[in-house]
XYZ file of N, CA and C in Angstrom:
516
model
N -1.082 -3.662 -31.247
C -1.108 -4.914 -30.514
C -1.452 -6.048 -31.468
N -0.712 -7.135 -31.343
C -0.960 -8.307 -32.183
C -1.642 -9.367 -31.323
N -2.794 -9.836 -31.793
C -3.615 -10.796 -31.067
C -3.632 -12.137 -31.801
N -3.854 -13.189 -31.053
C -4.048 -14.521 -31.591
C -5.383 -15.012 -31.051
N -6.347 -15.207 -31.943
C -7.670 -15.687 -31.529
C -7.796 -17.154 -31.954
N -8.326 -17.968 -31.055
C -8.363 -19.419 -31.243
C -9.761 -19.997 -31.054
N -10.020 -21.098 -31.743
C -11.269 -21.826 -31.549
C -11.048 -23.293 -31.903
N -11.834 -24.189 -31.292
C -11.703 -25.630 -31.501
C -13.048 -26.198 -31.921
N -13.007 -27.112 -32.892
C -14.197 -27.775 -33.409
C -13.986 -29.272 -33.308
N -15.005 -29.973 -32.827
C -14.887 -31.410 -32.597
C -15.716 -32.203 -33.584
N -15.165 -33.350 -33.974
C -15.879 -34.292 -34.814
C -15.782 -35.654 -34.147
N -16.915 -36.218 -33.842
C -16.911 -37.500 -33.155
C -17.286 -38.598 -34.139
N -16.326 -39.439 -34.421
C -16.553 -40.632 -35.215
C -16.206 -41.807 -34.302
N -15.358 -42.711 -34.730
C -14.921 -43.785 -33.843
C -14.058 -43.203 -32.708
N -13.245 -42.204 -33.064
C -12.438 -41.489 -32.082
C -12.772 -40.017 -32.231
N -12.516 -39.247 -31.201
C -12.812 -37.827 -31.278
C -11.605 -37.104 -31.869
N -11.839 -36.331 -32.934
C -10.801 -35.495 -33.514
C -11.240 -34.043 -33.402
N -10.262 -33.171 -33.464
C -10.555 -31.746 -33.374
C -9.805 -30.989 -34.457
N -10.440 -29.958 -34.962
C -9.789 -28.999 -35.826
C -9.604 -27.741 -34.992
N -8.361 -27.307 -34.874
C -8.078 -26.088 -34.116
C -7.745 -25.013 -35.133
N -8.407 -23.871 -35.013
C -8.182 -22.755 -35.924
C -7.670 -21.555 -35.132
N -6.787 -20.804 -35.751
C -6.266 -19.603 -35.129
C -6.031 -18.522 -36.165
N -6.242 -17.303 -35.766
C -5.950 -16.147 -36.620
C -5.095 -15.174 -35.823
N -3.971 -14.826 -36.385
C -3.084 -13.805 -35.810
C -3.424 -12.506 -36.517
N -3.772 -11.474 -35.742
C -4.204 -10.216 -36.351
C -3.691 -9.026 -35.545
N -3.666 -7.877 -36.219
C -3.311 -6.647 -35.511
C -4.438 -5.651 -35.663
N -4.578 -4.802 -34.650
C -5.633 -3.805 -34.648
C -6.874 -4.319 -33.969
N -7.547 -3.457 -33.251
C -8.758 -3.839 -32.537
C -9.989 -3.314 -33.287
N -10.075 -2.002 -33.438
C -11.241 -1.422 -34.113
C -11.230 -1.718 -35.616
N -10.086 -1.728 -36.218
C -9.880 -2.119 -37.614
C -8.824 -3.204 -37.593
N -9.204 -4.427 -37.903
C -8.278 -5.555 -37.799
C -7.723 -5.943 -39.157
N -6.473 -6.371 -39.116
C -5.817 -6.876 -40.322
C -5.266 -8.250 -40.007
N -5.713 -9.260 -40.783
C -5.250 -10.623 -40.582
C -3.806 -10.729 -41.046
N -2.965 -11.257 -40.171
C -1.551 -11.466 -40.495
C -1.291 -12.908 -40.915
N -1.914 -13.857 -40.208
C -1.721 -15.280 -40.511
C -2.959 -16.041 -40.103
N -3.212 -17.155 -40.788
C -4.242 -18.105 -40.393
C -3.547 -19.442 -40.163
N -3.981 -20.157 -39.120
C -3.372 -21.423 -38.768
C -4.468 -22.455 -38.505
N -4.153 -23.704 -38.812
C -5.025 -24.811 -38.418
C -4.173 -26.018 -38.088
N -4.727 -26.879 -37.255
C -4.076 -28.135 -36.936
C -5.176 -29.145 -36.577
N -4.959 -30.377 -36.977
C -5.862 -31.474 -36.595
C -5.274 -32.183 -35.378
N -6.109 -32.474 -34.414
C -5.680 -33.183 -33.215
C -6.525 -34.448 -33.105
N -5.868 -35.590 -32.994
C -6.561 -36.876 -32.890
C -6.640 -37.342 -31.434
N -7.532 -38.250 -31.193
C -7.694 -38.864 -29.868
C -7.903 -37.822 -28.757
N -8.816 -36.926 -29.022
C -9.155 -35.879 -28.050
C -9.941 -36.514 -26.890
N -9.697 -36.029 -25.709
C -10.395 -36.542 -24.524
C -11.904 -36.300 -24.655
N -12.712 -37.193 -24.155
C -14.150 -36.966 -24.178
C -14.532 -35.822 -23.254
N -15.690 -35.243 -23.510
C -16.198 -34.157 -22.674
C -16.484 -34.668 -21.270
N -16.032 -33.914 -20.266
C -16.350 -34.193 -18.856
C -16.966 -32.946 -18.272
N -18.138 -33.051 -17.738
C -18.806 -31.907 -17.131
C -17.902 -31.297 -16.050
N -17.718 -29.994 -16.136
C -16.890 -29.283 -15.155
C -15.401 -29.419 -15.383
N -15.005 -30.166 -16.403
C -13.580 -30.396 -16.702
C -13.278 -30.094 -18.169
N -13.967 -29.115 -18.739
C -13.858 -28.786 -20.158
C -12.402 -28.547 -20.576
N -11.618 -27.955 -19.700
C -10.229 -27.639 -20.033
C -9.433 -28.900 -20.394
N -9.756 -30.043 -19.814
C -9.014 -31.271 -20.104
C -9.138 -31.653 -21.574
N -10.249 -31.307 -22.178
C -10.491 -31.603 -23.585
C -9.907 -30.526 -24.489
N -10.133 -29.296 -24.139
C -9.810 -28.173 -25.027
C -8.357 -27.720 -24.950
N -7.767 -27.693 -23.762
C -6.428 -27.131 -23.601
C -5.360 -27.836 -24.457
N -5.294 -29.168 -24.510
C -4.289 -29.798 -25.351
C -4.441 -29.415 -26.822
N -5.655 -29.186 -27.249
C -5.898 -28.773 -28.644
C -5.349 -27.369 -28.885
N -5.645 -26.442 -27.971
C -5.136 -25.082 -28.113
C -3.610 -25.054 -28.084
N -3.019 -25.816 -27.184
C -1.556 -25.868 -27.088
C -0.936 -26.449 -28.357
N -1.610 -27.416 -28.991
C -1.086 -28.005 -30.227
C -0.927 -26.938 -31.303
N -1.860 -26.003 -31.358
C -1.738 -24.931 -32.361
C -0.744 -23.866 -31.911
N -0.859 -23.400 -30.676
C 0.030 -22.347 -30.162
C 1.495 -22.756 -30.332
N 1.808 -24.010 -30.058
C 3.193 -24.478 -30.118
C 3.746 -24.539 -31.534
N 2.902 -24.403 -32.539
C 3.357 -24.382 -33.937
C 3.682 -22.960 -34.436
N 3.289 -21.971 -33.664
C 3.384 -20.581 -34.140
C 4.728 -19.985 -33.761
N 5.465 -19.549 -34.781
C 6.768 -18.912 -34.565
C 6.665 -17.385 -34.532
N 5.637 -16.832 -35.165
C 5.480 -15.384 -35.249
C 5.042 -14.822 -33.904
N 5.454 -13.593 -33.578
C 5.114 -13.017 -32.271
C 3.648 -12.580 -32.175
N 3.119 -12.620 -30.958
C 1.806 -12.089 -30.659
C 1.820 -11.633 -29.192
N 0.927 -10.704 -28.877
C 0.917 -10.079 -27.555
C -0.119 -10.642 -26.606
N -1.249 -11.115 -27.151
C -2.357 -11.574 -26.315
C -3.069 -12.717 -27.044
N -3.629 -13.630 -26.265
C -4.426 -14.745 -26.800
C -5.885 -14.501 -26.420
N -6.770 -14.707 -27.396
C -8.211 -14.594 -27.165
C -8.830 -15.982 -27.386
N -9.575 -16.451 -26.424
C -10.196 -17.776 -26.531
C -11.716 -17.659 -26.466
N -12.382 -18.685 -26.956
C -13.813 -18.817 -26.863
C -14.082 -19.597 -25.572
N -14.341 -18.873 -24.502
C -14.576 -19.519 -23.220
C -14.184 -18.598 -22.081
N -14.187 -19.148 -20.892
C -13.871 -18.390 -19.682
C -12.426 -18.599 -19.246
N -11.817 -17.531 -18.728
C -10.520 -17.636 -18.068
C -10.748 -18.048 -16.620
N -11.713 -17.399 -15.990
C -12.119 -17.732 -14.622
C -13.607 -17.988 -14.614
N -14.060 -18.863 -13.720
C -15.464 -19.237 -13.650
C -16.227 -18.480 -12.566
N -15.540 -17.524 -11.941
C -16.180 -16.663 -10.948
C -15.317 -15.421 -10.798
N -15.649 -14.556 -9.908
C -14.897 -13.312 -9.758
C -13.754 -13.413 -8.747
N -13.563 -14.557 -8.123
C -12.524 -14.687 -7.115
C -11.389 -15.609 -7.504
N -11.435 -16.196 -8.677
C -10.283 -16.956 -9.142
C -10.479 -18.438 -9.398
N -11.727 -18.930 -9.509
C -11.929 -20.338 -9.834
C -11.513 -20.554 -11.293
N -10.497 -21.396 -11.500
C -9.876 -21.577 -12.826
C -10.855 -22.111 -13.846
N -10.815 -21.484 -15.013
C -11.503 -21.965 -16.203
C -10.460 -22.301 -17.256
N -10.906 -22.591 -18.464
C -10.015 -22.968 -19.542
C -8.838 -22.005 -19.709
N -9.102 -20.707 -19.734
C -8.053 -19.726 -19.968
C -6.975 -19.726 -18.886
N -7.358 -19.913 -17.640
C -6.378 -19.973 -16.555
C -5.508 -21.214 -16.687
N -6.115 -22.363 -16.991
C -5.327 -23.572 -17.192
C -4.375 -23.422 -18.368
N -4.856 -22.812 -19.444
C -4.007 -22.577 -20.610
C -2.837 -21.674 -20.231
N -3.120 -20.587 -19.550
C -2.092 -19.636 -19.101
C -1.003 -20.337 -18.300
N -1.424 -21.223 -17.404
C -0.479 -21.936 -16.556
C 0.365 -22.955 -17.325
N -0.085 -23.358 -18.514
C 0.636 -24.363 -19.291
C 1.419 -23.799 -20.476
N 1.375 -22.492 -20.653
C 2.118 -21.875 -21.763
C 3.610 -21.841 -21.431
N 4.430 -22.220 -22.404
C 5.882 -22.134 -22.227
C 6.300 -20.664 -22.164
N 5.660 -19.822 -22.976
C 5.935 -18.392 -23.019
C 4.636 -17.689 -22.654
N 4.457 -17.342 -21.383
C 3.205 -16.800 -20.878
C 2.781 -15.532 -21.609
N 1.527 -15.492 -22.008
C 0.897 -14.349 -22.661
C -0.408 -14.040 -21.941
N -0.827 -12.772 -21.950
C -2.146 -12.470 -21.409
C -3.217 -13.223 -22.196
N -4.280 -13.609 -21.513
C -5.381 -14.324 -22.163
C -6.689 -13.618 -21.852
N -7.478 -13.416 -22.898
C -8.820 -12.865 -22.766
C -9.797 -13.958 -23.179
N -10.754 -14.227 -22.323
C -11.800 -15.192 -22.634
C -13.076 -14.480 -22.989
N -13.664 -14.877 -24.120
C -14.953 -14.333 -24.537
C -15.930 -15.490 -24.539
N -16.913 -15.437 -23.654
C -17.915 -16.492 -23.561
C -19.268 -15.976 -24.035
N -19.944 -16.790 -24.817
C -21.246 -16.408 -25.356
C -22.384 -16.711 -24.376
N -22.159 -17.684 -23.510
C -23.201 -18.090 -22.564
C -22.794 -17.758 -21.125
N -23.769 -17.354 -20.350
C -23.537 -16.986 -18.963
C -23.262 -18.243 -18.121
N -22.240 -18.154 -17.269
C -21.936 -19.196 -16.292
C -22.455 -18.703 -14.955
N -23.089 -19.561 -14.186
C -23.852 -19.134 -13.007
C -23.059 -18.330 -11.985
N -21.748 -18.522 -11.849
C -20.978 -17.786 -10.857
C -20.378 -16.479 -11.389
N -20.653 -16.161 -12.645
C -20.123 -14.927 -13.252
C -21.154 -13.827 -13.073
N -20.714 -12.691 -12.526
C -21.624 -11.575 -12.308
C -21.729 -10.718 -13.566
N -22.675 -9.824 -13.531
C -22.879 -8.906 -14.670
C -21.712 -7.921 -14.824
N -20.804 -7.888 -13.846
C -19.614 -7.041 -13.971
C -18.749 -7.464 -15.143
N -18.927 -8.686 -15.621
C -18.110 -9.206 -16.729
C -18.844 -9.155 -18.072
N -20.035 -8.599 -18.082
C -20.836 -8.518 -19.314
C -20.327 -7.392 -20.208
N -20.281 -7.669 -21.489
C -19.929 -6.677 -22.518
C -21.045 -6.705 -23.559
N -21.640 -5.543 -23.764
C -22.724 -5.412 -24.738
C -22.155 -4.863 -26.028
N -22.430 -5.538 -27.120
C -21.937 -5.095 -28.439
C -23.129 -4.929 -29.389
N -22.999 -3.924 -30.244
C -24.041 -3.707 -31.238
C -25.384 -3.494 -30.592
N -26.422 -4.015 -31.241
C -27.778 -3.854 -30.708
C -28.274 -5.148 -30.059
N -27.352 -6.046 -29.784
C -27.715 -7.334 -29.204
C -28.384 -7.165 -27.847
N -29.350 -8.027 -27.609
C -30.028 -8.043 -26.309
C -29.310 -8.982 -25.334
N -28.265 -9.676 -25.811
C -27.500 -10.589 -24.953
C -26.033 -10.150 -24.923
N -25.438 -10.127 -23.742
C -24.026 -9.728 -23.653
C -23.090 -10.903 -23.937
N -21.838 -10.569 -24.117
C -20.736 -11.515 -24.045
C -20.187 -11.398 -22.634
N -19.524 -12.442 -22.169
C -18.907 -12.398 -20.829
C -17.399 -12.502 -21.007
N -16.691 -11.496 -20.478
C -15.258 -11.377 -20.694
C -14.536 -11.564 -19.348
N -13.552 -12.470 -19.368
C -12.673 -12.685 -18.225
C -11.242 -12.659 -18.754
N -10.274 -12.442 -17.877
C -8.903 -12.316 -18.351
C -7.883 -12.662 -17.284
N -6.662 -12.904 -17.764
C -5.508 -13.081 -16.889
C -4.300 -12.466 -17.593
N -3.458 -11.790 -16.830
C -2.275 -11.147 -17.407
C -2.574 -9.805 -18.053
N -3.839 -9.409 -18.026
C -4.274 -8.128 -18.560
C -5.456 -7.680 -17.691
N -5.491 -6.418 -17.345
C -6.542 -5.862 -16.507
C -7.918 -6.149 -17.108
N -8.874 -6.533 -16.290
C -10.208 -6.886 -16.788
C -10.890 -5.695 -17.465
N -10.682 -4.495 -16.980
C -11.283 -3.318 -17.609
C -10.717 -3.144 -19.020
N -9.413 -3.312 -19.161
C -8.779 -3.220 -20.489
C -9.282 -4.320 -21.408
N -9.407 -5.536 -20.888
C -9.894 -6.656 -21.696
C -11.316 -6.390 -22.167
N -12.174 -5.922 -21.287
C -13.563 -5.623 -21.660
C -13.620 -4.521 -22.712
N -12.788 -3.484 -22.559
C -12.741 -2.409 -23.546
C -12.298 -2.935 -24.906
N -11.293 -3.807 -24.912
C -10.818 -4.392 -26.174
C -11.934 -5.153 -26.870
N -12.642 -6.000 -26.135
C -13.719 -6.790 -26.724
C -14.836 -5.877 -27.214
N -15.154 -4.877 -26.424
C -16.188 -3.922 -26.806
C -15.843 -3.197 -28.097
N -14.547 -2.868 -28.268
C -14.109 -2.087 -29.430
C -13.682 -2.939 -30.614
N -13.666 -4.273 -30.470
C -13.253 -5.124 -31.591
C -14.146 -4.880 -32.806
N -13.517 -4.974 -33.967
C -14.216 -4.735 -35.214
C -15.460 -5.602 -35.322
N -16.502 -5.009 -35.907
C -17.752 -5.730 -36.149
C -18.917 -5.017 -35.491
N -20.051 -5.050 -36.160
C -21.241 -4.348 -35.685
C -22.120 -5.218 -34.796
N -21.862 -6.514 -34.779
C -22.755 -7.447 -34.113
C -22.198 -7.885 -32.755
N -22.954 -8.699 -32.089
C -22.569 -9.212 -30.762
C -21.220 -9.922 -30.821
N -21.015 -10.738 -31.820
C -19.773 -11.493 -31.960
C -18.776 -10.655 -32.770
N -17.597 -10.364 -32.232
C -16.597 -9.597 -32.986
C -16.223 -10.291 -34.299
N -15.860 -9.497 -35.290
C -15.528 -10.018 -36.617
C -14.450 -11.087 -36.561
N -13.380 -10.890 -35.808
C -12.304 -11.880 -35.752
C -12.784 -13.187 -35.131
N -13.692 -13.119 -34.158
C -14.237 -14.346 -33.563
C -15.083 -15.094 -34.598
N -15.848 -14.358 -35.390
C -16.630 -14.998 -36.461
C -15.717 -15.563 -37.528
N -14.635 -14.858 -37.841
C -13.691 -15.327 -38.862
C -12.988 -16.614 -38.457
N -12.549 -16.709 -37.203
C -11.867 -17.935 -36.752
C -12.865 -19.093 -36.704
N -14.107 -18.794 -36.369
C -15.156 -19.804 -36.381
C -15.348 -20.348 -37.801
N -15.426 -19.448 -38.775
C -15.586 -19.870 -40.179
C -14.380 -20.676 -40.653
N -13.180 -20.260 -40.270
C -11.965 -20.963 -40.673
C -11.998 -22.419 -40.204
N -12.321 -22.642 -38.965
C -12.371 -23.992 -38.435
C -13.522 -24.815 -38.988
N -14.672 -24.204 -39.143
C -15.841 -24.921 -39.654
C -15.641 -25.290 -41.124
N -15.022 -24.404 -41.887
C -14.773 -24.684 -43.299
C -13.885 -25.907 -43.455
N -12.832 -25.973 -42.663
C -11.899 -27.099 -42.750
C -12.555 -28.375 -42.255
N -13.384 -28.261 -41.248
C -14.045 -29.440 -40.677
C -14.969 -30.100 -41.699
N -15.625 -29.269 -42.533
C -16.584 -29.810 -43.482
C -15.994 -30.051 -44.861
N -14.737 -29.635 -45.117
C -14.186 -29.846 -46.442
C -13.498 -31.177 -46.592
C-alpha cells in the first residue's frame, strides 16, 4: 500500500503563509520513502474556532493537486470526523473536495470532547493515545495501520518525518 502523509505549518507575518509538507511512502511496519513534496501557500485564511478546515483544507489540496504519482490512502494530522456519528472534521471536508477520492485516515494527538475512547490507539509505552478516525477505509483497519506504523514511540516515524520536513523548510 502506498500512503501519502501530509502536514501544514503556519507562519504569521503581515499575511499568513503556510508550508505544506507531504511524504509518499510504501509499507506500514517498515516504511520506504518514495517522494517528498512541499509547497508554499500565501494568504491563508485566519484561524476560526470550530472551522479549522477552512484554513487547512486549501493548503492540503494545493499539495495534493501537484502530485502525479499514485497513492492509495491519505494520512492527515487531525480528525476526519469530530464524533462517532458523522460530524465532519478536516478529513471529511478534504475527502469531499478531492477530484480523485482516496481513503483518508486522521491521526489526532489531542482528544476532542465528542470522540470516544473507541478511537484511541496506544503506541509504544506512551501514557497518551492517538485518536484515529477515517473515511473510505474501515475504522478498525485504519486503527490497525496506525498501531502498526513504523516507530517505537507514540508518534509514527512517517508522521515525525513529515513534521521535520515542513519545519525544516519553514525555518530555512
